Short mmCIF file of C-alpha atoms in Angstrom, two decimals:
data_model
loop_
_atom_site.label_atom_id
_atom_site.label_comp_id
_atom_site.label_asym_id
_atom_site.label_seq_id
_atom_site.Cartn_x
_atom_site.Cartn_y
_atom_site.Cartn_z
CA MET K 14 124.29 134.10 40.47
CA ILE K 15 124.94 137.77 39.89
CA TYR K 16 125.12 140.43 42.58
CA LEU K 17 124.72 143.80 40.86
CA LEU K 18 125.46 147.21 42.28
CA ARG K 19 125.76 150.76 41.05
CA HIS K 20 128.79 152.92 41.79
CA GLY K 21 128.58 155.25 44.78
CA GLU K 22 127.66 158.91 44.55
CA THR K 23 130.02 161.06 42.46
CA GLU K 24 130.72 164.78 42.29
CA TRP K 25 128.71 165.02 39.08
CA ASN K 26 125.83 163.04 40.61
CA ARG K 27 125.71 165.58 43.42
CA GLU K 28 125.79 168.45 40.93
CA GLY K 29 123.09 166.86 38.75
CA ARG K 30 125.38 166.48 35.74
CA LEU K 31 125.05 163.82 33.06
CA GLN K 32 128.07 161.51 33.24
CA GLY K 33 127.68 158.83 30.61
CA HIS K 34 131.14 157.79 29.47
CA GLY K 35 132.59 160.88 31.17
CA ASP K 36 133.66 160.63 34.76
CA SER K 37 134.02 162.32 38.11
CA PRO K 38 135.36 161.11 41.47
CA LEU K 39 133.33 159.54 44.24
CA THR K 40 132.22 161.86 47.02
CA GLU K 41 132.77 160.98 50.67
CA ARG K 42 129.17 159.76 50.68
CA GLY K 43 129.91 157.69 47.56
CA LEU K 44 132.88 156.04 49.27
CA SER K 45 130.71 155.26 52.30
CA GLN K 46 128.03 153.80 50.04
CA ALA K 47 130.60 151.56 48.35
CA VAL K 48 131.85 150.26 51.70
CA ALA K 49 128.27 149.69 52.87
CA MET K 50 127.48 147.71 49.72
CA GLY K 51 130.58 145.61 50.37
CA GLY K 52 129.19 144.88 53.83
CA ALA K 53 125.82 143.94 52.36
CA LEU K 54 127.57 141.50 50.04
CA ARG K 55 129.44 139.90 52.94
CA ARG K 56 126.19 139.40 54.83
CA ALA K 57 124.32 138.09 51.77
CA ILE K 58 127.01 135.73 50.48
CA GLY K 59 128.92 134.81 53.63
CA ASP K 60 132.65 135.06 54.22
CA GLU K 61 133.32 131.43 53.33
CA ASP K 62 131.70 131.71 49.88
CA LEU K 63 132.94 135.16 48.86
CA ALA K 64 136.19 133.80 47.45
CA GLY K 65 134.18 131.90 44.84
CA TYR K 66 132.87 135.13 43.33
CA THR K 67 134.61 137.11 40.60
CA LEU K 68 134.47 140.90 40.88
CA VAL K 69 133.59 142.46 37.51
CA SER K 70 133.39 146.18 36.77
CA SER K 71 132.76 148.74 34.11
CA PRO K 72 136.18 150.28 33.29
CA LEU K 73 135.10 153.83 34.15
CA GLY K 74 136.82 155.46 37.11
CA ARG K 75 133.76 155.74 39.35
CA THR K 76 132.90 152.06 39.02
CA LEU K 77 136.49 150.92 39.51
CA ALA K 78 136.79 153.11 42.62
CA THR K 79 133.58 151.53 43.94
CA ALA K 80 134.80 148.03 43.06
CA ARG K 81 138.07 148.63 44.93
CA CYS K 82 136.15 149.74 48.03
CA VAL K 83 133.98 146.63 47.77
CA ALA K 84 137.09 144.46 47.37
CA ALA K 85 138.58 145.93 50.54
CA VAL K 86 135.49 144.74 52.44
CA THR K 87 134.96 141.38 50.73
CA GLY K 88 138.63 140.36 50.66
CA HIS K 89 138.97 140.28 46.88
CA ASN K 90 142.29 141.24 45.31
CA PRO K 91 141.73 144.62 43.61
CA ALA K 92 144.35 143.68 41.01
CA GLU K 93 142.04 140.85 39.89
CA ILE K 94 138.98 142.99 39.18
CA VAL K 95 137.79 142.08 35.68
CA GLU K 96 137.00 145.13 33.54
CA ASP K 97 134.41 144.84 30.77
CA PRO K 98 133.57 147.90 28.63
CA ARG K 99 130.15 146.48 27.81
CA LEU K 100 129.10 147.33 31.38
CA ARG K 101 129.75 151.05 30.87
CA GLU K 102 127.04 153.63 31.34
CA HIS K 103 124.73 154.93 28.63
CA GLY K 104 126.85 157.30 26.54
CA PHE K 105 125.39 160.83 26.51
CA GLY K 106 127.81 162.15 23.89
CA ALA K 107 127.55 165.93 23.48
CA TRP K 108 125.45 166.24 26.64
CA GLU K 109 128.01 164.74 29.01
CA GLY K 110 128.98 167.12 31.78
CA GLU K 111 125.85 169.25 31.37
CA ILE K 112 123.37 169.83 34.19
CA TYR K 113 120.44 167.48 33.54
CA GLN K 114 117.83 170.09 34.49
CA GLU K 115 119.32 172.54 31.96
CA VAL K 116 119.52 170.23 28.93
CA GLU K 117 115.94 170.93 27.89
CA GLN K 118 116.68 174.66 27.60
CA ILE K 119 120.07 174.21 25.91
CA HIS K 120 118.94 171.57 23.37
CA PRO K 121 115.14 171.98 23.09
CA GLU K 122 114.64 170.19 19.76
CA ALA K 123 116.90 167.28 20.68
CA TRP K 124 115.22 167.07 24.09
CA ARG K 125 111.77 166.83 22.51
CA ALA K 126 113.00 164.12 20.15
CA ARG K 127 114.42 162.18 23.08
CA GLU K 128 111.27 162.54 25.15
CA ALA K 129 109.21 161.27 22.20
CA ASP K 130 111.22 158.02 22.09
CA ARG K 131 113.63 157.67 25.00
CA TRP K 132 114.58 154.11 24.04
CA HIS K 133 115.67 154.76 20.45
CA TYR K 134 116.78 158.39 20.48
CA GLN K 135 120.54 158.74 20.17
CA VAL K 136 122.16 161.86 21.62
CA PRO K 137 124.74 163.29 19.16
CA GLY K 138 127.94 161.35 19.79
CA GLY K 139 126.15 159.12 22.30
CA GLU K 140 124.04 155.99 22.46
CA SER K 141 120.39 155.03 22.43
CA GLY K 142 118.88 152.79 25.06
CA ALA K 143 118.57 150.09 22.42
CA LEU K 144 122.33 150.22 21.75
CA VAL K 145 123.07 149.97 25.45
CA ALA K 146 120.75 146.96 25.69
CA ALA K 147 122.54 145.29 22.75
CA ARG K 148 125.97 145.43 24.38
CA ILE K 149 124.76 144.54 27.86
CA GLY K 150 122.64 141.76 26.41
CA ALA K 151 125.72 140.34 24.68
CA TRP K 152 127.56 140.36 28.01
CA LEU K 153 124.65 138.74 29.85
CA ALA K 154 124.31 136.01 27.21
CA GLU K 155 127.90 134.95 27.85
CA GLN K 156 127.33 134.28 31.56
CA SER K 157 126.71 130.66 32.50
CA GLU K 158 124.16 129.45 35.02
CA GLU K 159 127.06 128.49 37.28
CA ALA K 160 128.69 131.94 37.18
CA ARG K 161 129.32 133.60 40.54
CA LEU K 162 129.73 137.32 39.88
CA ILE K 163 129.76 140.61 41.76
CA VAL K 164 129.15 143.25 39.09
CA VAL K 165 129.73 146.99 39.55
CA SER K 166 127.98 149.02 36.87
CA HIS K 167 125.92 152.22 36.54
CA GLY K 168 122.42 153.63 36.88
CA PHE K 169 120.96 153.24 33.40
CA ALA K 170 123.19 150.27 32.52
CA GLY K 171 122.12 148.52 35.71
CA ARG K 172 118.46 149.11 34.93
CA VAL K 173 118.96 147.59 31.49
CA LEU K 174 120.84 144.58 32.88
CA ARG K 175 118.11 143.89 35.42
CA GLY K 176 115.45 144.44 32.79
CA LEU K 177 117.02 142.06 30.31
CA TYR K 178 117.46 139.45 33.02
CA SER K 179 113.80 139.66 34.03
CA GLY K 180 112.37 140.01 30.51
CA ALA K 181 111.10 143.56 31.09
CA THR K 182 109.95 145.82 28.27
CA PRO K 183 111.96 148.97 27.44
CA GLU K 184 109.29 151.08 29.15
CA GLU K 185 109.54 148.96 32.28
CA MET K 186 113.34 149.23 32.26
CA LEU K 187 113.17 153.02 32.01
CA ALA K 188 110.96 153.09 35.11
CA LEU K 189 113.23 150.98 37.33
CA PRO K 190 115.01 152.63 40.27
CA GLU K 191 118.79 153.07 40.24
CA PRO K 192 119.91 153.29 43.89
CA GLN K 193 123.49 153.82 44.97
CA ASP K 194 122.99 152.08 48.29
CA ALA K 195 121.56 148.68 47.39
CA VAL K 196 122.69 145.37 45.92
CA PHE K 197 120.52 143.35 43.53
CA ARG K 198 120.73 139.56 43.54
CA LEU K 199 119.90 138.02 40.15
CA SER K 200 119.28 134.30 40.58
CA ASN K 201 116.95 131.69 39.12
CA GLY K 202 115.16 134.30 37.02
CA GLU K 203 114.33 136.43 40.06
CA ILE K 204 115.71 139.76 41.27
CA VAL K 205 115.92 140.64 44.95
CA SER K 206 116.98 144.04 46.28
CA ILE K 207 119.27 143.97 49.32
CA PRO K 208 119.57 147.34 51.12
CA ALA K 209 123.12 148.28 52.10
CA GLY K 210 121.93 149.82 55.34
CA LEU K 211 123.65 153.18 54.92
#
């Protein structure tokens, strides 16, 4: 059983900037979203069973901050959060920190190449979707059927994880939503979205 959530809203999310492996702090709204997702987990799992779940996070600051907020609600020890770099976000390399809506004007040729094949195009210094899927797929393959995990990851990385779990095509993965106020339960080959209620 895996409960998957995305980090809460960050300063760069609010500004429309590409984060990738870069980072920015959670906003007040992001902190509230993290707490709300912790509450959703408590309701979905139940206080008695929460202790049987391991809290796993991408090592980036925004996911760890979210995981610590979740831990404060679920009763997990924040010092025991397991960090796994394979759960990091899609690396945007040279584009990190740039306003998403401006990238097309700043890098027109690279943008056209990416739009022609969003799954395989690799931003200079960054990753392709296929590379992200390879590392997340390796992580997912290591998880046993008996695993009880609460996983804090990212937008694109979370889409890929859900897509790999459900057997989606790359095109289907790219079309999945990436909310910051919902928890996804991955169990028995099925994915259920649980709103956080914020």
